[in-house]
Amino acid sequence: MKIVIYGAGGLGREVLQLARQTLCRDGARVLGFVDDGVAPGTVLNDAEVLGGGDYIDSIREPFSLVFGLASPLAKKELYHRHKKNPLISFPNVIHRSASISEYAHLGEGVVVAASCLVSVDATLGTCVFLNSGAMIGHDAVVGDFTSIMPMSAISGNVAIGECCLIGVQSAIRQGLRVGRNCTVGMGSMVLRDVPDDSTVLGNPAKKVS
């Protein structure tokens, strides 16, 4: 397996390390980064920036694309743009210290960092990202392209829509629904449902936009 990391920022470099600790130990090889904002040929953490996003279309052999991006909307756009390319696969990249229930359900392109927990019958959709220490309770559903930042706690039976961003050390009470395209601010305590296209912040979390 040959791997390209989309995004060479801080999160992309963290995902590079995660890929080296997981997929590369099983024989995969990282080709490098693609990033529109970094000059081709730049070397970051011993991996070269191959080019911008258009570089992907020049690759003429099978490879795996891993998103090193937090932005849910960017992940969604890029996934749908490249999904039709038969040479591209979207592997799951899961740190060996993460605890993933054998009864959990994972889509493709899921990235799970160190010390995360995904409980029984939880579902992680396509290209979901769990940063370090995130916890997903039993029967929770995390929608496609959602990113959950470090040390956040998603309680049992929570439903999070697609393209949400859950900030660092946030907590969501059991049984709640967070709609599509929502942002939960850092350190927020969500105690009631969050409607689609909302930003909530605080303890208790209140809608700010």
PDB file of C-alpha atoms in Angstrom:
ATOM      1  CA  MET A   1       0.000   0.000   0.000  1.00  0.00           C
ATOM      2  CA  LYS A   2       1.238   3.470  -0.929  1.00  0.00           C
ATOM      3  CA  ILE A   3      -0.115   6.390   1.067  1.00  0.00           C
ATOM      4  CA  VAL A   4      -0.626  10.079   0.299  1.00  0.00           C
ATOM      5  CA  ILE A   5      -1.515  12.435   3.151  1.00  0.00           C
ATOM      6  CA  TYR A   6      -3.817  15.296   2.105  1.00  0.00           C
ATOM      7  CA  GLY A   7      -2.741  18.297   4.181  1.00  0.00           C
ATOM      8  CA  ALA A   8       0.743  19.172   5.429  1.00  0.00           C
ATOM      9  CA  GLY A   9      -0.237  21.384   8.361  1.00  0.00           C
ATOM     10  CA  GLY A  10       0.058  20.401  11.993  1.00  0.00           C
ATOM     11  CA  LEU A  11      -2.799  17.915  11.832  1.00  0.00           C
ATOM     12  CA  GLY A  12      -1.467  16.462   8.592  1.00  0.00           C
ATOM     13  CA  ARG A  13       1.915  15.869  10.221  1.00  0.00           C
ATOM     14  CA  GLU A  14       0.192  14.194  13.162  1.00  0.00           C
ATOM     15  CA  VAL A  15      -1.661  11.937  10.740  1.00  0.00           C
ATOM     16  CA  LEU A  16       1.647  11.175   9.013  1.00  0.00           C
ATOM     17  CA  GLN A  17       3.049   9.971  12.324  1.00  0.00           C
ATOM     18  CA  LEU A  18      -0.100   7.951  12.951  1.00  0.00           C
ATOM     19  CA  ALA A  19       0.189   6.299   9.520  1.00  0.00           C
ATOM     20  CA  ARG A  20       3.816   5.428  10.212  1.00  0.00           C
ATOM     21  CA  GLN A  21       2.872   3.888  13.550  1.00  0.00           C
ATOM     22  CA  THR A  22       0.082   1.792  12.039  1.00  0.00           C
ATOM     23  CA  LEU A  23      -0.119   1.165   8.300  1.00  0.00           C
ATOM     24  CA  CYS A  24       3.610   1.415   7.684  1.00  0.00           C
ATOM     25  CA  ARG A  25       4.311  -1.226  10.279  1.00  0.00           C
ATOM     26  CA  ASP A  26       2.214  -3.535   8.155  1.00  0.00           C
ATOM     27  CA  GLY A  27       4.254  -2.795   5.031  1.00  0.00           C
ATOM     28  CA  ALA A  28       2.684   0.385   3.664  1.00  0.00           C
ATOM     29  CA  ARG A  29       4.830   3.306   2.473  1.00  0.00           C
ATOM     30  CA  VAL A  30       4.084   7.014   2.636  1.00  0.00           C
ATOM     31  CA  LEU A  31       4.709   8.742  -0.708  1.00  0.00           C
ATOM     32  CA  GLY A  32       4.333  12.213   0.817  1.00  0.00           C
ATOM     33  CA  PHE A  33       1.913  15.094   1.289  1.00  0.00           C
ATOM     34  CA  VAL A  34      -0.290  17.032  -1.073  1.00  0.00           C
ATOM     35  CA  ASP A  35      -1.078  20.598  -0.017  1.00  0.00           C
ATOM     36  CA  ASP A  36      -2.005  23.660  -2.078  1.00  0.00           C
ATOM     37  CA  GLY A  37      -0.407  25.997   0.442  1.00  0.00           C
ATOM     38  CA  VAL A  38       3.078  24.468   0.703  1.00  0.00           C
ATOM     39  CA  ALA A  39       5.738  24.562  -2.013  1.00  0.00           C
ATOM     40  CA  PRO A  40       6.373  21.243  -3.766  1.00  0.00           C
ATOM     41  CA  GLY A  41       9.646  19.706  -2.663  1.00  0.00           C
ATOM     42  CA  THR A  42       9.339  20.978   0.898  1.00  0.00           C
ATOM     43  CA  VAL A  43      10.278  18.246   3.361  1.00  0.00           C
ATOM     44  CA  LEU A  44       8.282  18.052   6.595  1.00  0.00           C
ATOM     45  CA  ASN A  45       8.997  15.362   9.171  1.00  0.00           C
ATOM     46  CA  ASP A  46      10.980  13.430   6.553  1.00  0.00           C
ATOM     47  CA  ALA A  47       8.090  13.438   4.070  1.00  0.00           C
ATOM     48  CA  GLU A  48       8.065  15.480   0.876  1.00  0.00           C
ATOM     49  CA  VAL A  49       5.278  17.736  -0.323  1.00  0.00           C
ATOM     50  CA  LEU A  50       4.558  16.225  -3.733  1.00  0.00           C
ATOM     51  CA  GLY A  51       2.434  19.094  -5.013  1.00  0.00           C
ATOM     52  CA  GLY A  52      -1.002  20.634  -4.645  1.00  0.00           C
ATOM     53  CA  GLY A  53      -4.300  18.823  -4.803  1.00  0.00           C
ATOM     54  CA  ASP A  54      -4.071  18.491  -8.587  1.00  0.00           C
ATOM     55  CA  TYR A  55      -1.038  16.248  -8.127  1.00  0.00           C
ATOM     56  CA  ILE A  56      -3.392  13.452  -7.097  1.00  0.00           C
ATOM     57  CA  ASP A  57      -4.741  13.182 -10.637  1.00  0.00           C
ATOM     58  CA  SER A  58      -1.225  12.599 -11.976  1.00  0.00           C
ATOM     59  CA  ILE A  59      -0.661   9.421  -9.934  1.00  0.00           C
ATOM     60  CA  ARG A  60      -1.008   6.426 -12.242  1.00  0.00           C
ATOM     61  CA  GLU A  61      -0.841   3.579  -9.722  1.00  0.00           C
ATOM     62  CA  PRO A  62      -3.131   2.436  -6.895  1.00  0.00           C
ATOM     63  CA  PHE A  63      -2.670   4.365  -3.666  1.00  0.00           C
ATOM     64  CA  SER A  64      -4.428   5.231  -0.417  1.00  0.00           C
ATOM     65  CA  LEU A  65      -5.512   8.775   0.379  1.00  0.00           C
ATOM     66  CA  VAL A  66      -5.626   9.785   4.047  1.00  0.00           C
ATOM     67  CA  PHE A  67      -7.022  13.154   5.111  1.00  0.00           C
ATOM     68  CA  GLY A  68      -4.890  15.184   7.487  1.00  0.00           C
ATOM     69  CA  LEU A  69      -7.582  17.858   7.666  1.00  0.00           C
ATOM     70  CA  ALA A  70      -9.950  18.858  10.463  1.00  0.00           C
ATOM     71  CA  SER A  71     -12.402  20.782   8.260  1.00  0.00           C
ATOM     72  CA  PRO A  72     -15.468  18.581   7.715  1.00  0.00           C
ATOM     73  CA  LEU A  73     -16.573  20.466   4.604  1.00  0.00           C
ATOM     74  CA  ALA A  74     -13.120  20.190   3.030  1.00  0.00           C
ATOM     75  CA  LYS A  75     -13.052  16.460   3.693  1.00  0.00           C
ATOM     76  CA  LYS A  76     -16.505  16.025   2.179  1.00  0.00           C
ATOM     77  CA  GLU A  77     -15.633  17.946  -0.984  1.00  0.00           C
ATOM     78  CA  LEU A  78     -12.333  16.132  -1.482  1.00  0.00           C
ATOM     79  CA  TYR A  79     -13.762  12.707  -0.765  1.00  0.00           C
ATOM     80  CA  HIS A  80     -16.519  13.078  -3.337  1.00  0.00           C
ATOM     81  CA  ARG A  81     -14.074  14.553  -5.853  1.00  0.00           C
ATOM     82  CA  HIS A  82     -11.661  11.634  -5.613  1.00  0.00           C
ATOM     83  CA  LYS A  83     -13.981   8.757  -4.736  1.00  0.00           C
ATOM     84  CA  LYS A  84     -14.696   8.163  -8.422  1.00  0.00           C
ATOM     85  CA  ASN A  85     -11.006   7.516  -9.137  1.00  0.00           C
ATOM     86  CA  PRO A  86     -10.628   3.700  -9.196  1.00  0.00           C
ATOM     87  CA  LEU A  87      -6.952   3.959  -8.200  1.00  0.00           C
ATOM     88  CA  ILE A  88      -7.748   5.596  -4.852  1.00  0.00           C
ATOM     89  CA  SER A  89      -8.744   3.850  -1.638  1.00  0.00           C
ATOM     90  CA  PHE A  90      -9.527   5.405   1.733  1.00  0.00           C
ATOM     91  CA  PRO A  91      -8.077   3.238   4.510  1.00  0.00           C
ATOM     92  CA  ASN A  92      -8.935   3.408   8.174  1.00  0.00           C
ATOM     93  CA  VAL A  93      -5.963   4.570  10.245  1.00  0.00           C
ATOM     94  CA  ILE A  94      -6.315   3.589  13.894  1.00  0.00           C
ATOM     95  CA  HIS A  95      -3.673   4.032  16.575  1.00  0.00           C
ATOM     96  CA  ARG A  96      -2.776   0.818  18.376  1.00  0.00           C
ATOM     97  CA  SER A  97      -3.625   2.360  21.759  1.00  0.00           C
ATOM     98  CA  ALA A  98      -7.214   3.132  20.718  1.00  0.00           C
ATOM     99  CA  SER A  99      -9.922   0.848  22.086  1.00  0.00           C
ATOM    100  CA  ILE A 100     -12.453   0.064  19.351  1.00  0.00           C
ATOM    101  CA  SER A 101     -15.247  -2.334  20.236  1.00  0.00           C
ATOM    102  CA  GLU A 102     -15.549  -5.342  17.980  1.00  0.00           C
ATOM    103  CA  TYR A 103     -19.221  -4.391  17.759  1.00  0.00           C
ATOM    104  CA  ALA A 104     -18.576  -0.846  16.553  1.00  0.00           C
ATOM    105  CA  HIS A 105     -19.269   0.067  12.917  1.00  0.00           C
ATOM    106  CA  LEU A 106     -16.735   2.111  10.951  1.00  0.00           C
ATOM    107  CA  GLY A 107     -17.030   3.635   7.510  1.00  0.00           C
ATOM    108  CA  GLU A 108     -14.036   4.088   5.238  1.00  0.00           C
ATOM    109  CA  GLY A 109     -11.389   6.744   5.681  1.00  0.00           C
ATOM    110  CA  VAL A 110     -11.796   6.875   9.470  1.00  0.00           C
ATOM    111  CA  VAL A 111      -8.796   8.227  11.398  1.00  0.00           C
ATOM    112  CA  VAL A 112      -8.543   7.483  15.127  1.00  0.00           C
ATOM    113  CA  ALA A 113      -5.665   8.940  17.148  1.00  0.00           C
ATOM    114  CA  ALA A 114      -4.084   7.646  20.345  1.00  0.00           C
ATOM    115  CA  SER A 115      -6.062   6.756  23.490  1.00  0.00           C
ATOM    116  CA  CYS A 116      -9.525   7.041  21.939  1.00  0.00           C
ATOM    117  CA  LEU A 117     -12.408   4.801  22.942  1.00  0.00           C
ATOM    118  CA  VAL A 118     -15.276   3.699  20.715  1.00  0.00           C
ATOM    119  CA  SER A 119     -17.858   1.682  22.624  1.00  0.00           C
ATOM    120  CA  VAL A 120     -20.226  -1.102  21.627  1.00  0.00           C
ATOM    121  CA  ASP A 121     -22.574  -0.554  18.695  1.00  0.00           C
ATOM    122  CA  ALA A 122     -21.270   2.949  18.063  1.00  0.00           C
ATOM    123  CA  THR A 123     -21.044   4.055  14.436  1.00  0.00           C
ATOM    124  CA  LEU A 124     -18.362   6.250  12.870  1.00  0.00           C
ATOM    125  CA  GLY A 125     -19.273   7.446   9.387  1.00  0.00           C
ATOM    126  CA  THR A 126     -17.059   8.017   6.356  1.00  0.00           C
ATOM    127  CA  CYS A 127     -13.884  10.029   7.009  1.00  0.00           C
ATOM    128  CA  VAL A 128     -14.686  10.688  10.662  1.00  0.00           C
ATOM    129  CA  PHE A 129     -11.676  11.933  12.621  1.00  0.00           C
ATOM    130  CA  LEU A 130     -11.203  11.293  16.341  1.00  0.00           C
ATOM    131  CA  ASN A 131      -8.333  13.213  17.895  1.00  0.00           C
ATOM    132  CA  SER A 132      -6.412  12.009  20.948  1.00  0.00           C
ATOM    133  CA  GLY A 133      -8.467  10.841  23.907  1.00  0.00           C
ATOM    134  CA  ALA A 134     -11.904  11.265  22.323  1.00  0.00           C
ATOM    135  CA  MET A 135     -14.566   8.943  23.717  1.00  0.00           C
ATOM    136  CA  ILE A 136     -17.630   7.699  21.828  1.00  0.00           C
ATOM    137  CA  GLY A 137     -20.324   6.035  23.952  1.00  0.00           C
ATOM    138  CA  HIS A 138     -22.459   3.001  23.220  1.00  0.00           C
ATOM    139  CA  ASP A 139     -24.913   3.248  20.324  1.00  0.00           C
ATOM    140  CA  ALA A 140     -23.722   6.744  19.413  1.00  0.00           C
ATOM    141  CA  VAL A 141     -23.686   7.714  15.737  1.00  0.00           C
ATOM    142  CA  VAL A 142     -21.076  10.130  14.381  1.00  0.00           C
ATOM    143  CA  GLY A 143     -21.996  11.371  10.914  1.00  0.00           C
ATOM    144  CA  ASP A 144     -19.786  11.411   7.825  1.00  0.00           C
ATOM    145  CA  PHE A 145     -16.825  13.819   7.746  1.00  0.00           C
ATOM    146  CA  THR A 146     -17.277  14.941  11.355  1.00  0.00           C
ATOM    147  CA  SER A 147     -14.140  15.810  13.330  1.00  0.00           C
ATOM    148  CA  ILE A 148     -13.985  15.382  17.105  1.00  0.00           C
ATOM    149  CA  MET A 149     -11.136  17.122  18.874  1.00  0.00           C
ATOM    150  CA  PRO A 150      -9.012  15.880  21.819  1.00  0.00           C
ATOM    151  CA  MET A 151     -10.527  14.719  25.091  1.00  0.00           C
ATOM    152  CA  SER A 152     -14.134  15.167  23.981  1.00  0.00           C
ATOM    153  CA  ALA A 153     -16.790  12.858  25.439  1.00  0.00           C
ATOM    154  CA  ILE A 154     -19.775  11.781  23.357  1.00  0.00           C
ATOM    155  CA  SER A 155     -22.228   9.919  25.588  1.00  0.00           C
ATOM    156  CA  GLY A 156     -24.322   6.894  24.708  1.00  0.00           C
ATOM    157  CA  ASN A 157     -27.120   7.140  22.148  1.00  0.00           C
ATOM    158  CA  VAL A 158     -25.968  10.546  20.906  1.00  0.00           C
ATOM    159  CA  ALA A 159     -26.550  11.218  17.201  1.00  0.00           C
ATOM    160  CA  ILE A 160     -24.193  13.693  15.520  1.00  0.00           C
ATOM    161  CA  GLY A 161     -24.965  14.733  11.952  1.00  0.00           C
ATOM    162  CA  GLU A 162     -22.518  14.931   9.081  1.00  0.00           C
ATOM    163  CA  CYS A 163     -19.897  17.660   8.773  1.00  0.00           C
ATOM    164  CA  CYS A 164     -19.795  18.657  12.442  1.00  0.00           C
ATOM    165  CA  LEU A 165     -16.794  19.975  14.364  1.00  0.00           C
ATOM    166  CA  ILE A 166     -16.694  19.113  18.064  1.00  0.00           C
ATOM    167  CA  GLY A 167     -14.174  21.253  19.951  1.00  0.00           C
ATOM    168  CA  VAL A 168     -11.516  20.238  22.463  1.00  0.00           C
ATOM    169  CA  GLN A 169     -12.810  18.842  25.782  1.00  0.00           C
ATOM    170  CA  SER A 170     -16.458  19.146  24.840  1.00  0.00           C
ATOM    171  CA  ALA A 171     -19.094  16.840  26.318  1.00  0.00           C
ATOM    172  CA  ILE A 172     -22.490  15.841  24.929  1.00  0.00           C
ATOM    173  CA  ARG A 173     -25.144  14.381  27.223  1.00  0.00           C
ATOM    174  CA  GLN A 174     -26.607  10.983  26.465  1.00  0.00           C
ATOM    175  CA  GLY A 175     -29.439  10.651  23.996  1.00  0.00           C
ATOM    176  CA  LEU A 176     -29.083  14.078  22.373  1.00  0.00           C
ATOM    177  CA  ARG A 177     -29.038  14.990  18.697  1.00  0.00           C
ATOM    178  CA  VAL A 178     -26.541  17.381  17.143  1.00  0.00           C
ATOM    179  CA  GLY A 179     -27.676  18.355  13.654  1.00  0.00           C
ATOM    180  CA  ARG A 180     -25.727  18.589  10.409  1.00  0.00           C
ATOM    181  CA  ASN A 181     -23.037  21.220   9.835  1.00  0.00           C
ATOM    182  CA  CYS A 182     -22.761  22.160  13.500  1.00  0.00           C
ATOM    183  CA  THR A 183     -19.858  23.443  15.569  1.00  0.00           C
ATOM    184  CA  VAL A 184     -19.552  22.767  19.282  1.00  0.00           C
ATOM    185  CA  GLY A 185     -17.059  25.193  20.801  1.00  0.00           C
ATOM    186  CA  MET A 186     -14.096  24.178  22.917  1.00  0.00           C
ATOM    187  CA  GLY A 187     -14.983  23.088  26.456  1.00  0.00           C
ATOM    188  CA  SER A 188     -18.731  23.178  25.859  1.00  0.00           C
ATOM    189  CA  MET A 189     -21.246  21.070  27.794  1.00  0.00           C
ATOM    190  CA  VAL A 190     -24.126  20.198  25.476  1.00  0.00           C
ATOM    191  CA  LEU A 191     -27.285  19.528  27.486  1.00  0.00           C
ATOM    192  CA  ARG A 192     -29.962  19.891  24.804  1.00  0.00           C
ATOM    193  CA  ASP A 193     -30.384  19.090  21.123  1.00  0.00           C
ATOM    194  CA  VAL A 194     -28.505  21.285  18.656  1.00  0.00           C
ATOM    195  CA  PRO A 195     -30.362  22.214  15.431  1.00  0.00           C
ATOM    196  CA  ASP A 196     -28.766  21.938  11.987  1.00  0.00           C
ATOM    197  CA  ASP A 197     -26.270  24.626  10.935  1.00  0.00           C
ATOM    198  CA  SER A 198     -25.711  25.915  14.465  1.00  0.00           C
ATOM    199  CA  THR A 199     -22.726  26.933  16.569  1.00  0.00           C
ATOM    200  CA  VAL A 200     -23.029  26.386  20.318  1.00  0.00           C
ATOM    201  CA  LEU A 201     -20.638  27.391  23.062  1.00  0.00           C
ATOM    202  CA  GLY A 202     -20.381  27.388  26.834  1.00  0.00           C
ATOM    203  CA  ASN A 203     -21.433  25.488  29.954  1.00  0.00           C
ATOM    204  CA  PRO A 204     -24.247  24.857  29.424  1.00  0.00           C
ATOM    205  CA  ALA A 205     -23.836  25.262  25.680  1.00  0.00           C
ATOM    206  CA  LYS A 206     -25.940  27.976  24.092  1.00  0.00           C
ATOM    207  CA  LYS A 207     -26.485  28.824  20.448  1.00  0.00           C
ATOM    208  CA  VAL A 208     -24.311  31.717  19.309  1.00  0.00           C
ATOM    209  CA  SER A 209     -24.972  31.501  15.570  1.00  0.00           C
TER     210      SER A 209
END
